């Protein structure tokens, strides 16, 4: 199962959220998942909104419209419906980013990681961020300026 993290004792952790929580407990700074109960709740809320919204729409579009995925599961014709959901989720993210410099907080968090991965996956379903979503475009610029989020072959 991917993702997976094998620990020194041979234990294997799976599931992104579980791995992130484990790593955050080991290295709590810089904090990515919340420093207070309230902040943790807000970050979790936005993380889930992005995961079950934009990320789910993009991955479902890929799984049900890419011929290479048909060997892994039964594709359904309704899979194309997910493509129509992508712009709605991008617009919601743009609206959120009109209120906040980052998805869940005033700083980069795990919710931003999920969002930038979803944005990166747009290309595999041949979709793009519409130009009129200027808040989202500005956020992409801020995130891409981070060395850990720079595109391969491009300087941050």
Tab-separated table of N, CA and C in Angstrom:
chain	number	residue	atom	x	y	z
A	1	UNK	N	0.845	-1.173	0.000
A	1	UNK	CA	0.000	0.000	0.000
A	1	UNK	C	0.890	1.235	0.000
A	2	UNK	N	0.481	2.203	-0.757
A	2	UNK	CA	1.203	3.458	-0.857
A	2	UNK	C	0.292	4.565	-0.342
A	3	UNK	N	0.758	5.479	0.464
A	3	UNK	CA	2.124	5.580	0.965
A	3	UNK	C	2.347	4.638	2.145
A	4	UNK	N	3.612	4.355	2.368
A	4	UNK	CA	4.002	3.509	3.491
A	4	UNK	C	5.318	4.026	4.050
A	5	UNK	N	5.447	3.932	5.371
A	5	UNK	CA	6.665	4.337	6.048
A	5	UNK	C	7.098	3.183	6.929
A	6	UNK	N	8.268	2.623	6.626
A	6	UNK	CA	8.790	1.527	7.441
A	6	UNK	C	9.686	2.106	8.526
A	7	UNK	N	9.377	1.752	9.769
A	7	UNK	CA	10.147	2.229	10.909
A	7	UNK	C	11.350	1.328	11.146
A	8	UNK	N	12.271	1.793	11.977
A	8	UNK	CA	13.495	1.028	12.246
A	8	UNK	C	13.219	-0.367	12.789
A	9	UNK	N	12.124	-0.529	13.524
A	9	UNK	CA	11.808	-1.839	14.093
A	9	UNK	C	11.051	-2.748	13.125
A	10	UNK	N	10.839	-2.269	11.882
A	10	UNK	CA	10.153	-3.074	10.881
A	10	UNK	C	8.656	-2.806	10.790
A	11	UNK	N	8.110	-2.071	11.741
A	11	UNK	CA	6.699	-1.697	11.686
A	11	UNK	C	6.468	-0.835	10.451
A	12	UNK	N	5.355	-1.069	9.781
A	12	UNK	CA	5.031	-0.281	8.598
A	12	UNK	C	3.754	0.505	8.882
A	13	UNK	N	3.869	1.818	8.748
A	13	UNK	CA	2.706	2.697	8.861
A	13	UNK	C	2.214	3.007	7.461
A	14	UNK	N	0.904	2.954	7.274
A	14	UNK	CA	0.299	3.361	6.010
A	14	UNK	C	-0.735	4.442	6.307
A	15	UNK	N	-1.217	5.052	5.273
A	15	UNK	CA	-2.179	6.157	5.321
A	15	UNK	C	-1.443	7.468	5.578
A	16	UNK	N	-1.653	8.395	4.673
A	16	UNK	CA	-0.957	9.688	4.721
A	16	UNK	C	-1.120	10.404	6.053
A	17	UNK	N	-2.354	10.470	6.528
A	17	UNK	CA	-2.605	11.217	7.758
A	17	UNK	C	-1.881	10.587	8.945
A	18	UNK	N	-1.876	9.273	9.030
A	18	UNK	CA	-1.189	8.588	10.128
A	18	UNK	C	0.315	8.848	10.063
A	19	UNK	N	0.872	8.799	8.874
A	19	UNK	CA	2.305	9.053	8.700
A	19	UNK	C	2.627	10.501	9.078
A	20	UNK	N	1.796	11.432	8.634
A	20	UNK	CA	2.022	12.845	8.972
A	20	UNK	C	1.961	13.075	10.473
A	21	UNK	N	0.988	12.484	11.142
A	21	UNK	CA	0.879	12.656	12.597
A	21	UNK	C	2.096	12.070	13.308
A	22	UNK	N	2.570	10.931	12.850
A	22	UNK	CA	3.753	10.303	13.435
A	22	UNK	C	4.968	11.220	13.275
A	23	UNK	N	5.190	11.709	12.063
A	23	UNK	CA	6.340	12.576	11.807
A	23	UNK	C	6.235	13.890	12.574
A	24	UNK	N	5.041	14.422	12.679
A	24	UNK	CA	4.856	15.670	13.435
A	24	UNK	C	5.160	15.459	14.916
A	25	UNK	N	4.799	14.297	15.443
A	25	UNK	CA	5.099	14.011	16.849
A	25	UNK	C	6.604	13.904	17.073
A	26	UNK	N	7.312	13.352	16.093
A	26	UNK	CA	8.768	13.240	16.200
A	26	UNK	C	9.458	14.586	16.026
A	27	UNK	N	8.957	15.389	15.105
A	27	UNK	CA	9.564	16.687	14.772
A	27	UNK	C	8.458	17.748	14.777
A	28	UNK	N	8.098	18.254	15.954
A	28	UNK	CA	6.946	19.152	16.047
A	28	UNK	C	7.140	20.556	15.474
A	29	UNK	N	8.352	20.904	15.119
A	29	UNK	CA	8.585	22.222	14.530
A	29	UNK	C	9.331	22.070	13.215
A	30	UNK	N	8.924	22.754	12.172
A	30	UNK	CA	7.792	23.660	12.145
A	30	UNK	C	6.475	22.885	12.201
A	31	UNK	N	5.542	23.411	12.923
A	31	UNK	CA	4.260	22.745	13.120
A	31	UNK	C	3.441	22.787	11.837
A	32	UNK	N	2.916	21.644	11.436
A	32	UNK	CA	2.125	21.547	10.200
A	32	UNK	C	0.675	21.147	10.452
A	33	UNK	N	0.380	20.687	11.683
A	33	UNK	CA	-0.945	20.128	11.947
A	33	UNK	C	-1.677	20.798	13.096
A	34	UNK	N	-1.136	21.891	13.600
A	34	UNK	CA	-1.818	22.641	14.640
A	34	UNK	C	-1.077	22.655	15.955
A	35	UNK	N	-0.985	23.840	16.537
A	35	UNK	CA	-0.286	24.002	17.815
A	35	UNK	C	-1.245	24.050	18.992
A	36	UNK	N	-2.509	24.363	18.732
A	36	UNK	CA	-3.527	24.418	19.781
A	36	UNK	C	-4.696	23.532	19.352
A	37	UNK	N	-5.569	23.189	20.288
A	37	UNK	CA	-6.741	22.389	19.887
A	37	UNK	C	-7.566	23.057	18.789
A	38	UNK	N	-7.778	24.364	18.892
A	38	UNK	CA	-8.542	25.072	17.870
A	38	UNK	C	-7.837	25.027	16.514
A	39	UNK	N	-6.553	25.348	16.518
A	39	UNK	CA	-5.792	25.361	15.272
A	39	UNK	C	-5.758	23.969	14.639
A	40	UNK	N	-5.590	22.949	15.460
A	40	UNK	CA	-5.600	21.576	14.963
A	40	UNK	C	-6.933	21.254	14.295
A	41	UNK	N	-8.021	21.672	14.915
A	41	UNK	CA	-9.348	21.418	14.351
A	41	UNK	C	-9.538	22.133	13.017
A	42	UNK	N	-9.104	23.389	12.934
A	42	UNK	CA	-9.258	24.151	11.688
A	42	UNK	C	-8.406	23.534	10.583
A	43	UNK	N	-7.181	23.169	10.907
A	43	UNK	CA	-6.312	22.544	9.900
A	43	UNK	C	-6.893	21.213	9.456
A	44	UNK	N	-7.371	20.400	10.394
A	44	UNK	CA	-8.015	19.127	10.030
A	44	UNK	C	-9.231	19.359	9.134
A	45	UNK	N	-10.033	20.368	9.473
A	45	UNK	CA	-11.227	20.676	8.690
A	45	UNK	C	-10.862	20.986	7.237
A	46	UNK	N	-9.882	21.887	7.056
A	46	UNK	CA	-9.501	22.258	5.692
A	46	UNK	C	-8.785	21.122	4.977
A	47	UNK	N	-7.998	20.366	5.697
A	47	UNK	CA	-7.332	19.199	5.111
A	47	UNK	C	-8.396	18.257	4.525
A	48	UNK	N	-9.430	17.978	5.288
A	48	UNK	CA	-10.477	17.066	4.832
A	48	UNK	C	-11.283	17.675	3.688
A	49	UNK	N	-11.554	18.975	3.750
A	49	UNK	CA	-12.288	19.623	2.660
A	49	UNK	C	-11.529	19.502	1.341
A	50	UNK	N	-10.239	19.728	1.385
A	50	UNK	CA	-9.427	19.613	0.162
A	50	UNK	C	-9.351	18.156	-0.276
A	51	UNK	N	-9.131	17.255	0.674
A	51	UNK	CA	-8.986	15.838	0.347
A	51	UNK	C	-10.263	15.259	-0.256
A	52	UNK	N	-11.403	15.520	0.382
A	52	UNK	CA	-12.665	14.953	-0.095
A	52	UNK	C	-13.313	15.785	-1.187
A	53	UNK	N	-12.783	16.965	-1.457
A	53	UNK	CA	-13.299	17.817	-2.510
A	53	UNK	C	-12.437	17.735	-3.752
A	54	UNK	N	-11.485	18.651	-3.864
A	54	UNK	CA	-10.647	18.738	-5.062
A	54	UNK	C	-9.844	17.467	-5.317
A	55	UNK	N	-9.147	16.986	-4.304
A	55	UNK	CA	-8.298	15.807	-4.505
A	55	UNK	C	-9.127	14.599	-4.936
A	56	UNK	N	-10.269	14.386	-4.307
A	56	UNK	CA	-11.130	13.245	-4.663
A	56	UNK	C	-11.670	13.390	-6.083
A	57	UNK	N	-12.061	14.597	-6.478
A	57	UNK	CA	-12.581	14.803	-7.832
A	57	UNK	C	-11.512	14.524	-8.883
A	58	UNK	N	-10.296	14.992	-8.624
A	58	UNK	CA	-9.204	14.782	-9.581
A	58	UNK	C	-8.857	13.293	-9.682
A	59	UNK	N	-8.710	12.634	-8.540
A	59	UNK	CA	-8.318	11.224	-8.589
A	59	UNK	C	-9.426	10.356	-9.163
A	60	UNK	N	-10.687	10.667	-8.870
A	60	UNK	CA	-11.786	9.880	-9.448
A	60	UNK	C	-11.856	10.084	-10.957
A	61	UNK	N	-11.595	11.301	-11.412
A	61	UNK	CA	-11.562	11.549	-12.858
A	61	UNK	C	-10.486	10.684	-13.501
A	62	UNK	N	-9.317	10.658	-12.900
A	62	UNK	CA	-8.229	9.840	-13.436
A	62	UNK	C	-8.590	8.352	-13.424
A	63	UNK	N	-9.073	7.871	-12.308
A	63	UNK	CA	-9.367	6.436	-12.167
A	63	UNK	C	-10.434	5.970	-13.151
A	64	UNK	N	-11.404	6.831	-13.463
A	64	UNK	CA	-12.528	6.381	-14.284
A	64	UNK	C	-12.489	6.860	-15.729
A	65	UNK	N	-11.468	7.635	-16.105
A	65	UNK	CA	-11.400	8.094	-17.493
A	65	UNK	C	-10.103	7.705	-18.184
A	66	UNK	N	-9.118	7.246	-17.448
A	66	UNK	CA	-7.846	6.862	-18.054
A	66	UNK	C	-7.877	5.370	-18.381
A	67	UNK	N	-7.680	5.008	-19.657
A	67	UNK	CA	-7.749	3.599	-20.039
A	67	UNK	C	-6.764	2.704	-19.287
A	68	UNK	N	-5.635	3.247	-18.889
A	68	UNK	CA	-4.642	2.445	-18.172
A	68	UNK	C	-5.126	2.010	-16.790
A	69	UNK	N	-6.081	2.717	-16.254
A	69	UNK	CA	-6.602	2.381	-14.924
A	69	UNK	C	-7.655	1.284	-14.974
A	70	UNK	N	-8.148	0.955	-16.159
A	70	UNK	CA	-9.212	-0.051	-16.263
A	70	UNK	C	-8.762	-1.435	-15.807
A	71	UNK	N	-7.472	-1.703	-15.845
A	71	UNK	CA	-6.973	-3.003	-15.385
A	71	UNK	C	-7.035	-3.122	-13.861
A	72	UNK	N	-7.104	-1.992	-13.174
A	72	UNK	CA	-7.094	-2.001	-11.714
A	72	UNK	C	-8.483	-2.005	-11.091
A	73	UNK	N	-9.471	-1.507	-11.829
A	73	UNK	CA	-10.826	-1.458	-11.281
A	73	UNK	C	-11.828	-1.281	-12.413
A	74	UNK	N	-13.075	-1.530	-12.094
A	74	UNK	CA	-14.137	-1.312	-13.073
A	74	UNK	C	-14.374	0.181	-13.200
A	75	UNK	N	-14.233	0.672	-14.411
A	75	UNK	CA	-14.486	2.086	-14.642
A	75	UNK	C	-15.968	2.271	-14.940
A	76	UNK	N	-16.508	3.386	-14.498
A	76	UNK	CA	-17.910	3.676	-14.746
A	76	UNK	C	-18.014	4.893	-15.644
A	77	UNK	N	-18.955	4.900	-16.596
A	77	UNK	CA	-19.092	6.053	-17.491
A	77	UNK	C	-19.353	7.351	-16.732
A	78	UNK	N	-19.977	7.242	-15.576
A	78	UNK	CA	-20.263	8.426	-14.784
A	78	UNK	C	-18.992	9.056	-14.221
A	79	UNK	N	-17.856	8.394	-14.406
A	79	UNK	CA	-16.594	8.934	-13.920
A	79	UNK	C	-16.302	10.318	-14.455
A	80	UNK	N	-16.784	10.607	-15.643
A	80	UNK	CA	-16.573	11.926	-16.243
A	80	UNK	C	-17.277	13.022	-15.444
A	81	UNK	N	-18.277	12.656	-14.665
A	81	UNK	CA	-18.976	13.631	-13.814
A	81	UNK	C	-17.982	14.304	-12.873
A	82	UNK	N	-17.015	13.543	-12.415
A	82	UNK	CA	-16.026	14.105	-11.490
A	82	UNK	C	-15.243	15.247	-12.119
A	83	UNK	N	-15.011	15.181	-13.417
A	83	UNK	CA	-14.294	16.265	-14.106
A	83	UNK	C	-15.048	17.584	-13.963
A	84	UNK	N	-16.370	17.519	-14.015
A	84	UNK	CA	-17.186	18.736	-13.895
A	84	UNK	C	-17.151	19.300	-12.471
A	85	UNK	N	-16.763	18.489	-11.517
A	85	UNK	CA	-16.681	18.947	-10.125
A	85	UNK	C	-15.372	19.691	-9.841
A	86	UNK	N	-14.365	19.456	-10.642
A	86	UNK	CA	-13.052	20.068	-10.403
A	86	UNK	C	-13.129	21.592	-10.368
A	87	UNK	N	-13.745	22.256	-11.362
A	87	UNK	CA	-13.796	23.726	-11.313
A	87	UNK	C	-14.523	24.262	-10.076
A	88	UNK	N	-15.548	23.549	-9.632
A	88	UNK	CA	-16.286	23.981	-8.438
A	88	UNK	C	-15.353	23.981	-7.222
A	89	UNK	N	-14.563	22.931	-7.083
A	89	UNK	CA	-13.635	22.849	-5.956
A	89	UNK	C	-12.502	23.867	-6.075
A	90	UNK	N	-12.050	24.118	-7.287
A	90	UNK	CA	-11.028	25.151	-7.488
A	90	UNK	C	-11.575	26.524	-7.103
A	91	UNK	N	-12.830	26.802	-7.461
A	91	UNK	CA	-13.448	28.078	-7.101
A	91	UNK	C	-13.592	28.214	-5.587
A	92	UNK	N	-13.954	27.134	-4.911
A	92	UNK	CA	-14.073	27.169	-3.447
A	92	UNK	C	-12.716	27.437	-2.798
A	93	UNK	N	-11.686	26.815	-3.339
A	93	UNK	CA	-10.345	27.037	-2.808
A	93	UNK	C	-9.909	28.479	-3.055
A	94	UNK	N	-10.219	29.009	-4.222
A	94	UNK	CA	-9.901	30.397	-4.536
A	94	UNK	C	-10.608	31.340	-3.553
A	95	UNK	N	-11.863	31.060	-3.248
A	95	UNK	CA	-12.611	31.887	-2.295
A	95	UNK	C	-11.972	31.825	-0.907
A	96	UNK	N	-11.563	30.650	-0.487
A	96	UNK	CA	-10.899	30.526	0.809
A	96	UNK	C	-9.609	31.337	0.826
A	97	UNK	N	-8.858	31.269	-0.265
A	97	UNK	CA	-7.575	31.952	-0.330
A	97	UNK	C	-7.717	33.463	-0.483
A	98	UNK	N	-8.930	33.950	-0.688
A	98	UNK	CA	-9.192	35.388	-0.630
A	98	UNK	C	-9.198	35.856	0.822
A	99	UNK	N	-9.412	34.919	1.748
A	99	UNK	CA	-9.503	35.225	3.181
A	99	UNK	C	-8.224	34.921	3.946
A	100	UNK	N	-7.392	34.060	3.398
A	100	UNK	CA	-6.229	33.556	4.124
A	100	UNK	C	-5.074	33.342	3.152
A	101	UNK	N	-3.837	33.625	3.576
A	101	UNK	CA	-2.712	33.422	2.659
A	101	UNK	C	-2.444	31.945	2.365
A	102	UNK	N	-2.867	31.081	3.255
A	102	UNK	CA	-2.711	29.633	3.072
A	102	UNK	C	-4.054	28.967	3.328
A	103	UNK	N	-4.176	27.721	2.966
A	103	UNK	CA	-5.469	27.043	2.984
A	103	UNK	C	-6.098	27.020	4.373
A	104	UNK	N	-5.341	26.686	5.400
A	104	UNK	CA	-5.948	26.476	6.707
A	104	UNK	C	-5.486	27.449	7.780
A	105	UNK	N	-4.458	28.210	7.508
A	105	UNK	CA	-3.889	29.062	8.555
A	105	UNK	C	-3.122	30.208	7.909
A	106	UNK	N	-2.493	30.991	8.731
A	106	UNK	CA	-1.659	32.091	8.252
A	106	UNK	C	-0.297	31.587	7.788
A	107	UNK	N	-0.079	30.283	7.886
A	107	UNK	CA	1.192	29.673	7.491
A	107	UNK	C	0.913	28.379	6.738
A	108	UNK	N	1.936	27.857	6.125
A	108	UNK	CA	1.888	26.599	5.375
A	108	UNK	C	1.609	25.436	6.331
A	109	UNK	N	0.635	24.587	5.961
A	109	UNK	CA	0.274	23.432	6.782
A	109	UNK	C	0.053	22.210	5.893
A	110	UNK	N	-0.301	21.115	6.528
A	110	UNK	CA	-0.576	19.880	5.801
A	110	UNK	C	-1.722	20.065	4.798
A	111	UNK	N	-2.659	20.967	5.076
A	111	UNK	CA	-3.743	21.228	4.127
A	111	UNK	C	-3.206	21.800	2.815
A	112	UNK	N	-2.159	22.600	2.906
A	112	UNK	CA	-1.529	23.150	1.698
A	112	UNK	C	-0.828	22.051	0.905
A	113	UNK	N	-0.241	21.106	1.606
A	113	UNK	CA	0.424	19.995	0.919
A	113	UNK	C	-0.595	19.202	0.111
A	114	UNK	N	-1.710	18.882	0.717
A	114	UNK	CA	-2.754	18.139	0.005
A	114	UNK	C	-3.260	18.943	-1.182
A	115	UNK	N	-3.447	20.240	-0.991
A	115	UNK	CA	-3.957	21.080	-2.079
A	115	UNK	C	-2.969	21.178	-3.235
A	116	UNK	N	-1.677	21.345	-2.949
A	116	UNK	CA	-0.719	21.477	-4.057
A	116	UNK	C	-0.555	20.149	-4.793
A	117	UNK	N	-0.675	19.045	-4.090
A	117	UNK	CA	-0.630	17.743	-4.770
A	117	UNK	C	-1.841	17.606	-5.694
A	118	UNK	N	-3.008	18.006	-5.227
A	118	UNK	CA	-4.199	17.959	-6.079
A	118	UNK	C	-4.025	18.852	-7.304
A	119	UNK	N	-3.463	20.041	-7.101
A	119	UNK	CA	-3.206	20.961	-8.219
A	119	UNK	C	-2.224	20.311	-9.206
A	120	UNK	N	-1.182	19.676	-8.687
A	120	UNK	CA	-0.210	19.008	-9.558
A	120	UNK	C	-0.861	17.886	-10.367
A	121	UNK	N	-1.802	17.183	-9.765
A	121	UNK	CA	-2.469	16.072	-10.446
A	121	UNK	C	-3.441	16.537	-11.532
A	122	UNK	N	-3.768	17.837	-11.554
A	122	UNK	CA	-4.648	18.335	-12.608
A	122	UNK	C	-4.101	18.007	-13.992
A	123	UNK	N	-2.785	18.069	-14.133
A	123	UNK	CA	-2.214	17.844	-15.466
A	123	UNK	C	-2.455	16.420	-15.964
A	124	UNK	N	-2.548	15.443	-15.063
A	124	UNK	CA	-2.753	14.073	-15.535
A	124	UNK	C	-4.179	13.838	-16.020
A	125	UNK	N	-5.097	14.741	-15.661
A	125	UNK	CA	-6.461	14.645	-16.187
A	125	UNK	C	-6.727	15.766	-17.192
A	126	UNK	N	-5.635	16.409	-17.612
A	126	UNK	CA	-5.675	17.462	-18.634
A	126	UNK	C	-6.598	18.612	-18.250
A	127	UNK	N	-6.463	19.051	-17.015
A	127	UNK	CA	-7.203	20.205	-16.511
A	127	UNK	C	-6.198	21.241	-16.034
A	128	UNK	N	-6.655	22.479	-15.880
A	128	UNK	CA	-5.792	23.570	-15.433
A	128	UNK	C	-6.555	24.451	-14.451
A	129	UNK	N	-5.801	25.247	-13.734
A	129	UNK	CA	-6.399	26.261	-12.872
A	129	UNK	C	-6.806	27.425	-13.779
A	130	UNK	N	-8.085	27.782	-13.793
A	130	UNK	CA	-8.514	28.899	-14.632
A	130	UNK	C	-7.804	30.202	-14.242
A	131	UNK	N	-7.460	31.006	-15.233
A	131	UNK	CA	-6.720	32.249	-15.010
A	131	UNK	C	-7.444	33.212	-14.083
A	132	UNK	N	-8.766	33.196	-14.093
A	132	UNK	CA	-9.509	34.152	-13.274
A	132	UNK	C	-9.451	33.849	-11.774
A	133	UNK	N	-8.928	32.695	-11.404
A	133	UNK	CA	-8.807	32.342	-9.990
A	133	UNK	C	-7.480	32.904	-9.460
A	134	UNK	N	-7.454	34.210	-9.306
A	134	UNK	CA	-6.212	34.919	-8.973
A	134	UNK	C	-5.714	34.629	-7.557
A	135	UNK	N	-6.613	34.398	-6.624
A	135	UNK	CA	-6.170	34.070	-5.263
A	135	UNK	C	-5.461	32.719	-5.249
A	136	UNK	N	-6.006	31.794	-6.002
A	136	UNK	CA	-5.395	30.470	-6.108
A	136	UNK	C	-4.038	30.569	-6.812
A	137	UNK	N	-3.973	31.376	-7.852
A	137	UNK	CA	-2.700	31.564	-8.569
A	137	UNK	C	-1.639	32.173	-7.650
A	138	UNK	N	-2.020	33.150	-6.851
A	138	UNK	CA	-1.066	33.771	-5.920
A	138	UNK	C	-0.596	32.752	-4.883
A	139	UNK	N	-1.525	31.933	-4.396
A	139	UNK	CA	-1.166	30.882	-3.430
A	139	UNK	C	-0.193	29.883	-4.064
A	140	UNK	N	-0.453	29.482	-5.293
A	140	UNK	CA	0.451	28.562	-5.991
A	140	UNK	C	1.847	29.182	-6.052
A	141	UNK	N	1.922	30.470	-6.332
A	141	UNK	CA	3.212	31.149	-6.358
A	141	UNK	C	3.914	31.106	-5.009
A	142	UNK	N	3.162	31.348	-3.931
A	142	UNK	CA	3.756	31.288	-2.582
A	142	UNK	C	4.245	29.878	-2.265
A	143	UNK	N	3.450	28.896	-2.607
A	143	UNK	CA	3.820	27.511	-2.308
A	143	UNK	C	5.008	27.077	-3.160
A	144	UNK	N	5.007	27.429	-4.424
A	144	UNK	CA	6.112	27.054	-5.321
A	144	UNK	C	7.420	27.735	-4.926
A	145	UNK	N	7.341	28.848	-4.203
A	145	UNK	CA	8.550	29.536	-3.741
A	145	UNK	C	9.260	28.742	-2.642
A	146	UNK	N	8.577	27.788	-2.061
A	146	UNK	CA	9.185	26.933	-1.031
A	146	UNK	C	10.062	25.896	-1.733
A	147	UNK	N	11.298	25.712	-1.312
A	147	UNK	CA	12.159	24.716	-1.968
A	147	UNK	C	11.538	23.312	-2.004
A	148	UNK	N	10.783	22.956	-0.983
A	148	UNK	CA	10.188	21.621	-0.937
A	148	UNK	C	9.033	21.469	-1.927
A	149	UNK	N	8.533	22.569	-2.483
A	149	UNK	CA	7.387	22.509	-3.385
A	149	UNK	C	7.702	23.024	-4.781
A	150	UNK	N	8.957	23.347	-5.031
A	150	UNK	CA	9.333	23.824	-6.356
A	150	UNK	C	9.179	22.685	-7.351
A	151	UNK	N	8.779	23.017	-8.553
A	151	UNK	CA	8.652	21.997	-9.594
A	151	UNK	C	10.042	21.495	-9.986
A	152	UNK	N	10.161	20.227	-10.313
A	152	UNK	CA	11.463	19.690	-10.730
A	152	UNK	C	12.020	20.477	-11.921
A	153	UNK	N	13.295	20.788	-11.837
A	153	UNK	CA	13.959	21.503	-12.922
A	153	UNK	C	13.734	22.998	-12.914
A	154	UNK	N	12.975	23.503	-11.937
A	154	UNK	CA	12.737	24.945	-11.853
A	154	UNK	C	13.219	25.443	-10.501
A	155	UNK	N	13.916	26.538	-10.525
A	155	UNK	CA	14.398	27.129	-9.269
A	155	UNK	C	13.226	27.697	-8.495
A	156	UNK	N	13.305	27.600	-7.185
A	156	UNK	CA	12.226	28.149	-6.343
A	156	UNK	C	12.323	29.657	-6.279
